[in-house]
Amino acid sequence: EMCIRDSNKENPVTQWFWAAIRKWDQEKLSKFLQYSTGSSRTPVEGFRVLESNRGEYSNFCIESVKYLESEPYPRAHTCFNRLDLPIYPSSEKLEEALNYIIMLNFDGVFGIKD
């Protein structure tokens, strides 16, 4: 299960997001999952039993936020499995930002600031 807030599945940015990650291999997907949920693996039973840091079921959620050149990266809230996805002006900008966050080693790191 997944939720999409302030947006919908037909939103171009949401579609660009799914198109971009569909191209990735398992290693990149695992890194992105680590970034966005705090775990590099999905539960055996799937996303529907993804837990928050309080041990409660917490669906993975994408929330649309304003795109800012000064903060161009998706922001993860691993405590409750939410990804703040900026409303990018192009699919290229979105892919550039996604590729940047997955190339980082963020074990034990909270937040990205340039």
PDB file of C-alpha atoms in Angstrom:
ATOM      1  CA  GLU A   1       0.000   0.000   0.000  1.00  0.00           C
ATOM      2  CA  MET A   2       1.111   3.531  -0.701  1.00  0.00           C
ATOM      3  CA  CYS A   3      -0.366   6.981  -0.409  1.00  0.00           C
ATOM      4  CA  ILE A   4       0.200  10.045  -2.549  1.00  0.00           C
ATOM      5  CA  ARG A   5      -0.616  13.375  -0.905  1.00  0.00           C
ATOM      6  CA  ASP A   6      -1.150  16.736  -2.580  1.00  0.00           C
ATOM      7  CA  SER A   7      -0.856  14.941  -5.867  1.00  0.00           C
ATOM      8  CA  ASN A   8      -2.274  12.004  -7.725  1.00  0.00           C
ATOM      9  CA  LYS A   9      -0.969   9.068  -9.706  1.00  0.00           C
ATOM     10  CA  GLU A  10      -1.518  10.957 -12.978  1.00  0.00           C
ATOM     11  CA  ASN A  11       0.633  13.904 -11.881  1.00  0.00           C
ATOM     12  CA  PRO A  12       3.594  14.158 -14.322  1.00  0.00           C
ATOM     13  CA  VAL A  13       6.153  14.356 -11.475  1.00  0.00           C
ATOM     14  CA  THR A  14       4.749  11.210  -9.864  1.00  0.00           C
ATOM     15  CA  GLN A  15       4.872   9.439 -13.229  1.00  0.00           C
ATOM     16  CA  TRP A  16       8.453  10.644 -13.817  1.00  0.00           C
ATOM     17  CA  PHE A  17       9.400   9.337 -10.363  1.00  0.00           C
ATOM     18  CA  TRP A  18       8.072   5.818 -11.051  1.00  0.00           C
ATOM     19  CA  ALA A  19       9.559   5.789 -14.576  1.00  0.00           C
ATOM     20  CA  ALA A  20      12.971   6.757 -13.166  1.00  0.00           C
ATOM     21  CA  ILE A  21      13.115   4.097 -10.470  1.00  0.00           C
ATOM     22  CA  ARG A  22      11.800   1.383 -12.814  1.00  0.00           C
ATOM     23  CA  LYS A  23      15.110   1.719 -14.688  1.00  0.00           C
ATOM     24  CA  TRP A  24      17.196   0.940 -11.598  1.00  0.00           C
ATOM     25  CA  ASP A  25      18.870  -2.318 -10.667  1.00  0.00           C
ATOM     26  CA  GLN A  26      18.377  -3.972  -7.271  1.00  0.00           C
ATOM     27  CA  GLU A  27      21.374  -2.206  -5.713  1.00  0.00           C
ATOM     28  CA  LYS A  28      20.031   1.260  -6.543  1.00  0.00           C
ATOM     29  CA  LEU A  29      16.534   0.302  -5.412  1.00  0.00           C
ATOM     30  CA  SER A  30      17.937  -0.992  -2.127  1.00  0.00           C
ATOM     31  CA  LYS A  31      19.857   2.266  -1.556  1.00  0.00           C
ATOM     32  CA  PHE A  32      16.764   4.317  -2.298  1.00  0.00           C
ATOM     33  CA  LEU A  33      14.681   2.203   0.057  1.00  0.00           C
ATOM     34  CA  GLN A  34      17.343   2.721   2.757  1.00  0.00           C
ATOM     35  CA  TYR A  35      17.199   6.467   2.152  1.00  0.00           C
ATOM     36  CA  SER A  36      13.419   6.723   2.192  1.00  0.00           C
ATOM     37  CA  THR A  37      12.459   4.211   4.912  1.00  0.00           C
ATOM     38  CA  GLY A  38      15.607   3.591   6.936  1.00  0.00           C
ATOM     39  CA  SER A  39      15.761  -0.055   5.814  1.00  0.00           C
ATOM     40  CA  SER A  40      17.345  -1.496   2.687  1.00  0.00           C
ATOM     41  CA  ARG A  41      14.794  -4.321   2.573  1.00  0.00           C
ATOM     42  CA  THR A  42      11.053  -4.542   2.347  1.00  0.00           C
ATOM     43  CA  PRO A  43       9.267  -6.689   4.911  1.00  0.00           C
ATOM     44  CA  VAL A  44       8.748 -10.295   3.793  1.00  0.00           C
ATOM     45  CA  GLU A  45       4.993  -9.624   3.642  1.00  0.00           C
ATOM     46  CA  GLY A  46       5.545  -6.543   1.441  1.00  0.00           C
ATOM     47  CA  PHE A  47       5.028  -2.797   1.741  1.00  0.00           C
ATOM     48  CA  ARG A  48       1.607  -3.224   3.321  1.00  0.00           C
ATOM     49  CA  VAL A  49       3.289  -4.175   6.617  1.00  0.00           C
ATOM     50  CA  LEU A  50       5.968  -1.467   6.552  1.00  0.00           C
ATOM     51  CA  GLU A  51       6.361  -0.119  10.084  1.00  0.00           C
ATOM     52  CA  SER A  52       7.037   3.324  11.509  1.00  0.00           C
ATOM     53  CA  ASN A  53       9.689   3.808  14.170  1.00  0.00           C
ATOM     54  CA  ARG A  54       6.876   3.318  16.734  1.00  0.00           C
ATOM     55  CA  GLY A  55       6.212  -0.208  15.497  1.00  0.00           C
ATOM     56  CA  GLU A  56       2.884   0.719  13.880  1.00  0.00           C
ATOM     57  CA  TYR A  57       2.007  -0.075  10.275  1.00  0.00           C
ATOM     58  CA  SER A  58       2.837   2.978   8.213  1.00  0.00           C
ATOM     59  CA  ASN A  59       2.277   3.054   4.457  1.00  0.00           C
ATOM     60  CA  PHE A  60       4.995   4.464   2.248  1.00  0.00           C
ATOM     61  CA  CYS A  61       3.805   7.928   1.270  1.00  0.00           C
ATOM     62  CA  ILE A  62       4.875  10.421  -1.387  1.00  0.00           C
ATOM     63  CA  GLU A  63       4.008  14.015  -0.628  1.00  0.00           C
ATOM     64  CA  SER A  64       4.374  16.776  -3.212  1.00  0.00           C
ATOM     65  CA  VAL A  65       6.323  19.810  -2.033  1.00  0.00           C
ATOM     66  CA  LYS A  66       7.461  23.022  -3.683  1.00  0.00           C
ATOM     67  CA  TYR A  67      10.651  22.736  -5.750  1.00  0.00           C
ATOM     68  CA  LEU A  68      13.450  25.011  -4.537  1.00  0.00           C
ATOM     69  CA  GLU A  69      16.790  25.344  -6.339  1.00  0.00           C
ATOM     70  CA  SER A  70      18.416  25.733  -2.903  1.00  0.00           C
ATOM     71  CA  GLU A  71      16.961  22.388  -1.715  1.00  0.00           C
ATOM     72  CA  PRO A  72      16.438  20.287  -4.865  1.00  0.00           C
ATOM     73  CA  TYR A  73      16.488  16.816  -3.310  1.00  0.00           C
ATOM     74  CA  PRO A  74      13.640  14.616  -2.153  1.00  0.00           C
ATOM     75  CA  ARG A  75      13.506  14.688   1.651  1.00  0.00           C
ATOM     76  CA  ALA A  76      12.912  11.444   3.506  1.00  0.00           C
ATOM     77  CA  HIS A  77      11.077  11.137   6.800  1.00  0.00           C
ATOM     78  CA  THR A  78      12.190   7.640   7.756  1.00  0.00           C
ATOM     79  CA  CYS A  79      10.310   7.716  11.072  1.00  0.00           C
ATOM     80  CA  PHE A  80       7.021   7.427   9.218  1.00  0.00           C
ATOM     81  CA  ASN A  81       8.037   6.294   5.692  1.00  0.00           C
ATOM     82  CA  ARG A  82       7.277   9.530   3.880  1.00  0.00           C
ATOM     83  CA  LEU A  83       9.132  11.004   0.939  1.00  0.00           C
ATOM     84  CA  ASP A  84       8.697  14.721   0.228  1.00  0.00           C
ATOM     85  CA  LEU A  85       9.027  14.866  -3.543  1.00  0.00           C
ATOM     86  CA  PRO A  86       9.597  18.343  -5.003  1.00  0.00           C
ATOM     87  CA  ILE A  87       7.461  19.312  -7.976  1.00  0.00           C
ATOM     88  CA  TYR A  88      10.328  19.281 -10.467  1.00  0.00           C
ATOM     89  CA  PRO A  89      10.215  21.401 -13.620  1.00  0.00           C
ATOM     90  CA  SER A  90      11.454  18.442 -15.725  1.00  0.00           C
ATOM     91  CA  SER A  91      12.031  14.707 -15.551  1.00  0.00           C
ATOM     92  CA  GLU A  92      15.752  15.354 -16.039  1.00  0.00           C
ATOM     93  CA  LYS A  93      15.941  17.444 -12.847  1.00  0.00           C
ATOM     94  CA  LEU A  94      14.082  14.735 -10.934  1.00  0.00           C
ATOM     95  CA  GLU A  95      16.384  11.959 -12.192  1.00  0.00           C
ATOM     96  CA  GLU A  96      19.453  14.055 -11.421  1.00  0.00           C
ATOM     97  CA  ALA A  97      18.289  14.548  -7.815  1.00  0.00           C
ATOM     98  CA  LEU A  98      17.357  10.877  -7.354  1.00  0.00           C
ATOM     99  CA  ASN A  99      20.696   9.707  -8.730  1.00  0.00           C
ATOM    100  CA  TYR A 100      22.516  12.091  -6.401  1.00  0.00           C
ATOM    101  CA  ILE A 101      20.852  10.780  -3.249  1.00  0.00           C
ATOM    102  CA  ILE A 102      21.447   7.125  -4.093  1.00  0.00           C
ATOM    103  CA  MET A 103      25.141   7.620  -4.786  1.00  0.00           C
ATOM    104  CA  LEU A 104      25.672   8.919  -1.241  1.00  0.00           C
ATOM    105  CA  ASN A 105      26.616   6.739   1.688  1.00  0.00           C
ATOM    106  CA  PHE A 106      24.010   7.809   4.226  1.00  0.00           C
ATOM    107  CA  ASP A 107      24.371   5.113   6.855  1.00  0.00           C
ATOM    108  CA  GLY A 108      23.787   6.976  10.113  1.00  0.00           C
ATOM    109  CA  VAL A 109      23.276  10.308   8.321  1.00  0.00           C
ATOM    110  CA  PHE A 110      20.093  12.290   8.793  1.00  0.00           C
ATOM    111  CA  GLY A 111      19.302  14.858   6.102  1.00  0.00           C
ATOM    112  CA  ILE A 112      21.233  16.234   3.153  1.00  0.00           C
ATOM    113  CA  LYS A 113      22.566  19.757   3.023  1.00  0.00           C
ATOM    114  CA  ASP A 114      24.923  21.081   0.355  1.00  0.00           C
TER     115      ASP A 114
END
